[in-house]
mmCIF file of C-alpha atoms in Angstrom:
data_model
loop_
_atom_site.group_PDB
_atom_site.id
_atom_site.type_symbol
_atom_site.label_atom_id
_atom_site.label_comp_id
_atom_site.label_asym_id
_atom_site.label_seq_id
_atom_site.Cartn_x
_atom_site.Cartn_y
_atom_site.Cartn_z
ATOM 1 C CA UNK A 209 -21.306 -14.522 6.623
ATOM 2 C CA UNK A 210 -24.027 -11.653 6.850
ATOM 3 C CA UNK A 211 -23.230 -10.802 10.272
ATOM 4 C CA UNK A 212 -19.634 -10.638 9.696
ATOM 5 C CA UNK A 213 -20.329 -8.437 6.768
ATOM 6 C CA UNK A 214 -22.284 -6.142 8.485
ATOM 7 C CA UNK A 215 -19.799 -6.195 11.709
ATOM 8 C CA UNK A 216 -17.273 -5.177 8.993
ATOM 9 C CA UNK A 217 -18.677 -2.668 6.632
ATOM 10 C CA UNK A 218 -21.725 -1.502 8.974
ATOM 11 C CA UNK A 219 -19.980 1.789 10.048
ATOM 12 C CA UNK A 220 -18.477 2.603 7.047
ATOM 13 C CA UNK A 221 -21.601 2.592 5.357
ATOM 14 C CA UNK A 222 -23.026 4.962 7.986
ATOM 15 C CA UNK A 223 -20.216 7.163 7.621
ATOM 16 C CA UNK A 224 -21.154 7.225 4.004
ATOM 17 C CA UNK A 225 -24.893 7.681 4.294
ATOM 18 C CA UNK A 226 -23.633 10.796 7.106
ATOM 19 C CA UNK A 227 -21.132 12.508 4.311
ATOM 20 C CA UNK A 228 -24.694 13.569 2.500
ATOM 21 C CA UNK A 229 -26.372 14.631 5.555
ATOM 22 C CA UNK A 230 -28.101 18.399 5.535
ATOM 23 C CA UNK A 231 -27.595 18.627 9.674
ATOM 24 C CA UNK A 232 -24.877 20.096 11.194
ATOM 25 C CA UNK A 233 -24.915 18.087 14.020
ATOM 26 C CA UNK A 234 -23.070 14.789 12.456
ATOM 27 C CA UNK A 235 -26.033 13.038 15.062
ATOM 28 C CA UNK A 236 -29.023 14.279 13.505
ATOM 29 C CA UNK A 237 -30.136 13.282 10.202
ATOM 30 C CA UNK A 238 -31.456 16.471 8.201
ATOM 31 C CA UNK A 239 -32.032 15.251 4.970
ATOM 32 C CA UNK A 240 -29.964 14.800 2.197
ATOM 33 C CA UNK A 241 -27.611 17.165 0.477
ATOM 34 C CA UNK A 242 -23.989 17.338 -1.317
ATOM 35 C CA UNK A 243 -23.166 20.982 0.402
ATOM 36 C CA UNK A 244 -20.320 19.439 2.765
ATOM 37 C CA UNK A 245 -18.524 17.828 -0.648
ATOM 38 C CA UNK A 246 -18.870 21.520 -2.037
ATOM 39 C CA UNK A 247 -17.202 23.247 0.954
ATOM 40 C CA UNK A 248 -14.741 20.251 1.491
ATOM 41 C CA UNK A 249 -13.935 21.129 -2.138
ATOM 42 C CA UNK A 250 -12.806 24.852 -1.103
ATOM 43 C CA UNK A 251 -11.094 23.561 1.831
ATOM 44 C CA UNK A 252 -7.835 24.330 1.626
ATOM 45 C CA UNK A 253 -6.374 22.502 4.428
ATOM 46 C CA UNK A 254 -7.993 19.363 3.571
ATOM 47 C CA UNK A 255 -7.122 19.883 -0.125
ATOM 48 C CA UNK A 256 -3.044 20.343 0.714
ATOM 49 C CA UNK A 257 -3.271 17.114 3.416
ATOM 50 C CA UNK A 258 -4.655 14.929 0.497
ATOM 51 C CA UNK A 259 -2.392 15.916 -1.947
ATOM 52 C CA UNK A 260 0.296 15.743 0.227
ATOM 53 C CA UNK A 261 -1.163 11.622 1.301
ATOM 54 C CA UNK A 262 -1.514 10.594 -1.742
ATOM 55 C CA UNK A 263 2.076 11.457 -2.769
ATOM 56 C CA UNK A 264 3.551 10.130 0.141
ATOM 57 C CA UNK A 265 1.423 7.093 -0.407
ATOM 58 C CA UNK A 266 2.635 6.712 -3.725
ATOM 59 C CA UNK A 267 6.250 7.195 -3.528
ATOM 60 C CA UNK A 268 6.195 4.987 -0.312
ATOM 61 C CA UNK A 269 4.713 1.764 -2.003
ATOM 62 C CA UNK A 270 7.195 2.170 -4.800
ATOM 63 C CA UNK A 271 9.819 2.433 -2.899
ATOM 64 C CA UNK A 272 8.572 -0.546 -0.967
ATOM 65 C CA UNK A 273 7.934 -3.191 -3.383
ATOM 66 C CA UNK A 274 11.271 -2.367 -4.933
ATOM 67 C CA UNK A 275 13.449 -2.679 -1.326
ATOM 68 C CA UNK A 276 10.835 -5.331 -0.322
ATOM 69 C CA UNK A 277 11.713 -7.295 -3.829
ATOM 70 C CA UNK A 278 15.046 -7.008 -3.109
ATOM 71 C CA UNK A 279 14.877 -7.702 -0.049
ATOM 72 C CA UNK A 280 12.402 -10.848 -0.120
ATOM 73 C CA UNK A 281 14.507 -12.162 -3.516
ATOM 74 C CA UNK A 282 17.711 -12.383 -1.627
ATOM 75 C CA UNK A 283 16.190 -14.683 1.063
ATOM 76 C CA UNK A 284 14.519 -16.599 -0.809
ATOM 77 C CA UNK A 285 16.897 -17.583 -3.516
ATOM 78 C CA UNK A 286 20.301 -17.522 -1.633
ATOM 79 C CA UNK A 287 20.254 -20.121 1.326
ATOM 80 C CA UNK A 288 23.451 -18.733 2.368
ATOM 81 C CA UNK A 289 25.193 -15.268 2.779
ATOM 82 C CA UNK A 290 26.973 -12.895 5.122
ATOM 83 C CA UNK A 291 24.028 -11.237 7.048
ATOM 84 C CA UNK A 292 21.253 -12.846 6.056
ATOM 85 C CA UNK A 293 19.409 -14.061 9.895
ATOM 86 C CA UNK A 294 20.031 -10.011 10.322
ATOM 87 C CA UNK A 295 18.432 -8.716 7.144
ATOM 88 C CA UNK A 296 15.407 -11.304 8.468
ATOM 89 C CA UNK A 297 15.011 -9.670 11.908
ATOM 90 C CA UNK A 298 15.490 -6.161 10.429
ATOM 91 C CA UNK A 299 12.671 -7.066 8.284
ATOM 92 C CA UNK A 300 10.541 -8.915 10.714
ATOM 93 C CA UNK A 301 10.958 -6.512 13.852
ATOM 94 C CA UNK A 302 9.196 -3.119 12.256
ATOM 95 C CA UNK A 303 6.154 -5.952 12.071
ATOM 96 C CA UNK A 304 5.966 -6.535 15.822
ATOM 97 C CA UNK A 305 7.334 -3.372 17.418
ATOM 98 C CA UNK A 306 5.042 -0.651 18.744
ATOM 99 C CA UNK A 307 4.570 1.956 16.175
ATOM 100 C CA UNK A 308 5.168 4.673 18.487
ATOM 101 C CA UNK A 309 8.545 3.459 19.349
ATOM 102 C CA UNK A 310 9.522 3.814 15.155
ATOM 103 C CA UNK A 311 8.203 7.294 15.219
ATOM 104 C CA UNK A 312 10.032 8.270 18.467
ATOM 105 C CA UNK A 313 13.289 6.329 17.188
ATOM 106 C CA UNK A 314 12.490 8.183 13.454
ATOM 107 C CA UNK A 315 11.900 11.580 15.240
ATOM 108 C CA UNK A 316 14.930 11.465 17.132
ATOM 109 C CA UNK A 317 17.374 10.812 14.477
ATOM 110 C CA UNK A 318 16.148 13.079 12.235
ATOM 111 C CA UNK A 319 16.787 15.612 15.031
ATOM 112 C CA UNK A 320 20.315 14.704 15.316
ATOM 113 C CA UNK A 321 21.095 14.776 11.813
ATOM 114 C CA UNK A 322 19.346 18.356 11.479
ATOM 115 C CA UNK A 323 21.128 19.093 14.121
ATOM 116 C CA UNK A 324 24.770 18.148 13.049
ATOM 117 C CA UNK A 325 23.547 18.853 8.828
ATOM 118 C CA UNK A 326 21.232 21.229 8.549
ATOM 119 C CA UNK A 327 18.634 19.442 6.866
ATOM 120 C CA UNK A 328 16.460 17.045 6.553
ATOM 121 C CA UNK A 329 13.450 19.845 7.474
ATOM 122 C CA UNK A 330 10.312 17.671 8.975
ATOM 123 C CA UNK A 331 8.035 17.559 6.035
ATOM 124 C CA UNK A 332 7.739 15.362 2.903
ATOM 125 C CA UNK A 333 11.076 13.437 2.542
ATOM 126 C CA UNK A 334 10.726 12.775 6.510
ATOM 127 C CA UNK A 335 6.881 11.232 6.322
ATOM 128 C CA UNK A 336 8.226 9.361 3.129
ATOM 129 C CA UNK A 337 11.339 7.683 5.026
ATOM 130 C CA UNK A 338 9.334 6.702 7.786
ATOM 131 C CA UNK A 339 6.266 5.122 6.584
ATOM 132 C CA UNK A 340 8.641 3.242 3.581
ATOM 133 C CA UNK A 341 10.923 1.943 6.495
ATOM 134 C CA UNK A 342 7.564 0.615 8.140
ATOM 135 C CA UNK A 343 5.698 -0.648 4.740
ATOM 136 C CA UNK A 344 9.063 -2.540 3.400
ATOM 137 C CA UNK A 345 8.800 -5.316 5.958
ATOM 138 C CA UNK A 346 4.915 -5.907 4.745
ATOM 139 C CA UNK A 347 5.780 -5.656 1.208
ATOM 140 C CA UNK A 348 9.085 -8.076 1.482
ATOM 141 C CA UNK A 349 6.615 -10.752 3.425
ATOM 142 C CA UNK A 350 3.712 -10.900 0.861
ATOM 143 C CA UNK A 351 6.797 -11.060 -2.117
ATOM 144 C CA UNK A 352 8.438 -13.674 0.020
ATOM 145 C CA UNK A 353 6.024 -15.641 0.227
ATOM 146 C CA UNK A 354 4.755 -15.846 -3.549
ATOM 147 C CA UNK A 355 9.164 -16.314 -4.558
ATOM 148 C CA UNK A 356 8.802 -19.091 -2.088
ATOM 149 C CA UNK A 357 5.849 -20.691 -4.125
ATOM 150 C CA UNK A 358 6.559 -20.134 -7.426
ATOM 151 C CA UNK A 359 8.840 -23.017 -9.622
ATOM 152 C CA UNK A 360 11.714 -22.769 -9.766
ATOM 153 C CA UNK A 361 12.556 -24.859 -13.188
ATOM 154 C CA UNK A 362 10.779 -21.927 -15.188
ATOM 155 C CA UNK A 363 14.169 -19.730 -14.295
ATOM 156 C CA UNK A 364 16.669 -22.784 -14.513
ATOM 157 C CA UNK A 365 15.032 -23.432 -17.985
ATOM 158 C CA UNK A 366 15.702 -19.811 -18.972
ATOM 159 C CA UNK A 367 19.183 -20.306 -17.473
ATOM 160 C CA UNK A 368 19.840 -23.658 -19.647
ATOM 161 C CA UNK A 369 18.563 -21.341 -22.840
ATOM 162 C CA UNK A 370 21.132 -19.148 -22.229
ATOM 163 C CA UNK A 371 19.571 -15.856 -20.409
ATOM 164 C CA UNK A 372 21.987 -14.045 -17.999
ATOM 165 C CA UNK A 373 20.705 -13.359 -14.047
ATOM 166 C CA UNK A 374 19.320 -9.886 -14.568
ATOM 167 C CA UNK A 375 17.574 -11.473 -17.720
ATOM 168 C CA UNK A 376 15.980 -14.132 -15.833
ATOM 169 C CA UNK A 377 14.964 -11.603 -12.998
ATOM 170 C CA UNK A 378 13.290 -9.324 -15.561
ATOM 171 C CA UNK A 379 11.492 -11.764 -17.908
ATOM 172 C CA UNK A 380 10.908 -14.293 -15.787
ATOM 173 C CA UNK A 381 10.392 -14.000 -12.582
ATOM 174 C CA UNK A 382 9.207 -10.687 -12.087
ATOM 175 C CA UNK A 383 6.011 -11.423 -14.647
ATOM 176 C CA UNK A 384 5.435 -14.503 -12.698
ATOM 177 C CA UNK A 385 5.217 -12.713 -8.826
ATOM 178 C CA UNK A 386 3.415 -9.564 -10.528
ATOM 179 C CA UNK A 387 0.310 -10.274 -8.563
ATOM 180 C CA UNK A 388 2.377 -10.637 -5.460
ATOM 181 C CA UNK A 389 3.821 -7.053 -6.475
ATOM 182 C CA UNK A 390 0.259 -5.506 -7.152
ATOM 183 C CA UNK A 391 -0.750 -6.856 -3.730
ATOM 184 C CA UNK A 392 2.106 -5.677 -2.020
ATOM 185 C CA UNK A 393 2.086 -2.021 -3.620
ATOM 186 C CA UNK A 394 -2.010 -1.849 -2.586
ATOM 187 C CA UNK A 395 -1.187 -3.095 0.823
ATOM 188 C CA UNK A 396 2.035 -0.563 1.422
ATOM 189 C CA UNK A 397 -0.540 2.289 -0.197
ATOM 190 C CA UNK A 398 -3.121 1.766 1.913
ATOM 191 C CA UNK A 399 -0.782 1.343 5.398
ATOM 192 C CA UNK A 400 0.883 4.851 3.838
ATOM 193 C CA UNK A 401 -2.404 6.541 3.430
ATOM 194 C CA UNK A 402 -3.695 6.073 6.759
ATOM 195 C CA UNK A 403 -0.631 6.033 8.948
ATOM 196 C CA UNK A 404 -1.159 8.937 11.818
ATOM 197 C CA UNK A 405 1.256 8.289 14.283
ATOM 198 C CA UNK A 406 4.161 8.240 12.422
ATOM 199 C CA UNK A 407 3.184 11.219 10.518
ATOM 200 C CA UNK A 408 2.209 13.261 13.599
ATOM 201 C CA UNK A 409 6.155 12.629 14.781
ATOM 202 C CA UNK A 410 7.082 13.634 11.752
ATOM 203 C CA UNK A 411 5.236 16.404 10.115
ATOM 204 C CA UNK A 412 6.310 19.831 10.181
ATOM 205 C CA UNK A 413 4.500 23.045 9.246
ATOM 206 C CA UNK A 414 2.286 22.870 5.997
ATOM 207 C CA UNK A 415 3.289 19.424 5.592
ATOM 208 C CA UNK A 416 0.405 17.521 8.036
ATOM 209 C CA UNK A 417 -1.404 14.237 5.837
ATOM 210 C CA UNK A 418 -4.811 13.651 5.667
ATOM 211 C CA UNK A 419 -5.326 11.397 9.074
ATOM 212 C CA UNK A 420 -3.557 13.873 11.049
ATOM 213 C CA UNK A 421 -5.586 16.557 9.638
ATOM 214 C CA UNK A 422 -8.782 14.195 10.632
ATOM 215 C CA UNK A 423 -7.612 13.504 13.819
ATOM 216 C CA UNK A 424 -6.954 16.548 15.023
ATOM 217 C CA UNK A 425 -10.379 17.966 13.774
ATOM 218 C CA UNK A 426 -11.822 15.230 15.478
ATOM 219 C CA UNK A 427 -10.636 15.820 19.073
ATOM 220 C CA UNK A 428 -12.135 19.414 18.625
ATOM 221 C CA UNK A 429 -15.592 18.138 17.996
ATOM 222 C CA UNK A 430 -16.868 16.373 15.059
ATOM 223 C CA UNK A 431 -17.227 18.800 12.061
ATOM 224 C CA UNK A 432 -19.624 16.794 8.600
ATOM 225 C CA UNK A 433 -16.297 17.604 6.668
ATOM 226 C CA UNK A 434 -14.619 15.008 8.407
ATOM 227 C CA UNK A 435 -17.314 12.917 7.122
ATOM 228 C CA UNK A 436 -17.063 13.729 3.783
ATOM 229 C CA UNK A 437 -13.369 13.337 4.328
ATOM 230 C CA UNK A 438 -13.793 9.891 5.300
ATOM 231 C CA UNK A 439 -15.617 8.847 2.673
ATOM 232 C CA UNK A 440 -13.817 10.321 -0.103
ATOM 233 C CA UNK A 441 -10.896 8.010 1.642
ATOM 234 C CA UNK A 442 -13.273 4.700 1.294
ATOM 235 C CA UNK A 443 -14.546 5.876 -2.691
ATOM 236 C CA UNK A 444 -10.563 6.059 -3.623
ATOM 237 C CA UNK A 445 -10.128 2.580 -1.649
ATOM 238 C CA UNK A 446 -12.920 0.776 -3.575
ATOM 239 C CA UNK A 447 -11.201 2.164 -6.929
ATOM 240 C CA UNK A 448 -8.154 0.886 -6.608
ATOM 241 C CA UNK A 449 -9.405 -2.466 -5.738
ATOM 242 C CA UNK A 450 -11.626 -2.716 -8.145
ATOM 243 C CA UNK A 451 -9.346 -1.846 -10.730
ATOM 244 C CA UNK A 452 -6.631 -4.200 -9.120
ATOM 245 C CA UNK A 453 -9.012 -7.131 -9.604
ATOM 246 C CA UNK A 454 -9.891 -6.362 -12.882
ATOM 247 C CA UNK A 455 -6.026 -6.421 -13.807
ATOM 248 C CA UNK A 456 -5.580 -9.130 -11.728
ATOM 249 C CA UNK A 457 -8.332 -11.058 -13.114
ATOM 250 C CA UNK A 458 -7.549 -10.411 -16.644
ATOM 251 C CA UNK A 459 -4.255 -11.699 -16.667
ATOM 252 C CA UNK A 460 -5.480 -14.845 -14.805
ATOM 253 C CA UNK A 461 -7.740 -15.225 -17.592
ATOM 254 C CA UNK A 462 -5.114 -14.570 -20.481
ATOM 255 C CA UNK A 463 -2.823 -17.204 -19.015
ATOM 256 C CA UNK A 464 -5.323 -19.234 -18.684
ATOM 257 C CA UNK A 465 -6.329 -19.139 -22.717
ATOM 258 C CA UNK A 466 -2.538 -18.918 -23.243
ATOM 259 C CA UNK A 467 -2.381 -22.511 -21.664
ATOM 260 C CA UNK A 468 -4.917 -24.232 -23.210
ATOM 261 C CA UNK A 469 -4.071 -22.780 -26.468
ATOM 262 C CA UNK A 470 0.143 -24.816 -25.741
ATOM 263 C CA UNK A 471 -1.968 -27.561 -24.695
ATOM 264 C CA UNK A 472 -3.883 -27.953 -27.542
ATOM 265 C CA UNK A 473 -0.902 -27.328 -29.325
ATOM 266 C CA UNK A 474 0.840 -30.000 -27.740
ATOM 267 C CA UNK A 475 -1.914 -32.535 -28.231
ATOM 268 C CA UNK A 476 -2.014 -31.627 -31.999
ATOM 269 C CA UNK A 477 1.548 -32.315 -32.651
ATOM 270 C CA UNK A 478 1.353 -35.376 -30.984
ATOM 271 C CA UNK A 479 -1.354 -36.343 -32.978
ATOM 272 C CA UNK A 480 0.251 -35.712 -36.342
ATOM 273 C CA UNK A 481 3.280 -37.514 -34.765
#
């Protein structure tokens, strides 16, 4: 388990230990110093690219989990419509094909259309559409396979008591696949956040995200920003999981108390019974 561990997290931890290093040559260790987080700060470049990540992040793993709900909900709970062995290969084939074909394919339509519309220009909305069309197919798997594990008599109870569909959807099963949704929205973040190829197809002037920013400083020579850059990118990583299994792990624990506290319910009626 060690090794593994440090085959994992070895290099990121040098990257890290390299973000506070005096040199200028990224090779040489020169002491320690926060100078590069200061000028990384004033970077404007690097500034814009995150901003412009972390709303493209954002807006794609909404979008996701809500298509990928949909999407996953429909499978799972109808055995039979018009469509459905298509609406499983749509979402199963952005997970296997080459993601250089999907920004190609992406690239090219959004040519034509500009070219017959007018619009869309390459830049936000285009980045957005792409990396949502990619995350939805991760986000409709992980929420698949929690609607495939969860009982079913909880929503045919609330069915018997008299709630409508959309009432079961919201008060039932939606609180009961929440973690799957919290997984899938940190999983279609993170995918979002570091997605380059897609991005490089199609980002237009001032709109370039952070890892094409990084990669293209990269091929030039390696600069201690990028450093810095890098592990900004791993500090807001261990935040949000952190925070995810805190949430996660405090609602395990409230059902859990919830639970005992029916069950002991339960035993004391049938005791004064």
């Amino acid at each position: 388990m060690a090794l593994v561990y440090l085959f994992l997290y070895l290099p990121i931890v040098v990257l890290v230990v390299y973000s506070f290093n005096d040199s200028r040559m990224v090779t040489l260790w020169g002491g320690w110093t926060l100078r590069w987080y200061a000028e990384t700060v004033h970077d404007e470049a690097v500034l814009s690219s995150l901003w412009l990540s972390l709303k493209v992040a954002l807006a794609t793993a909404c979008a996701s989990i809500v298509l990928g709900t949909f999407a996953a909900f429909a499978l799972t709970r109808y055995q039979r419509f018009w469509g459905k062995g298509l609406l499983n290969l749509f979402i199963n084939i952005p997970l296997v094909m080459p993601t250089v074909v999907i920004a190609l394919a992406l690239l090219l339509f959004f040519v034509t259309v500009q070219a017959a519309l007018g619009f869309p220009q390459k830049g936000f909305f285009t980045i957005f559409i792409g990396h949502t069309m990619m995350c939805v197919s991760y986000a409709a798997v992980v929420i698949q396979s929690r609607l495939k594990e969860m009982d079913r008599s909880v929503e045919e109870a609330a069915m018997d008591l008299g709630a409508r569909p959309l009432q079961v959807f919201m008060l039932v099963t939606l609180p009961a696949i929440s973690q799957a949704l919290v997984s899938a929205w940190l999983l279609t973040f993170s995918l979002s956040l570091d997605e380059v190829v897609i991005s490089a197809f199609l980002s237009g002037p001032g709109a370039t995200t952070l890892p094409v920013v990084i990669f293209s400083r990269a091929r030039l020579g390696l600069n201690p920003e990028i450093n810095v850059i890098g592990a900004v990118t791993v500090y807001l990583v261990i935040v949000a999981v952190v925070v995810s299994s805190l949430w996660m792990a405090r609602r395990e624990r409230r059902r859990a108390q919830e639970s005992a506290a029916a069950y002991r319910q339960e035993m004391e009626l049938q005791a004064g019974a």
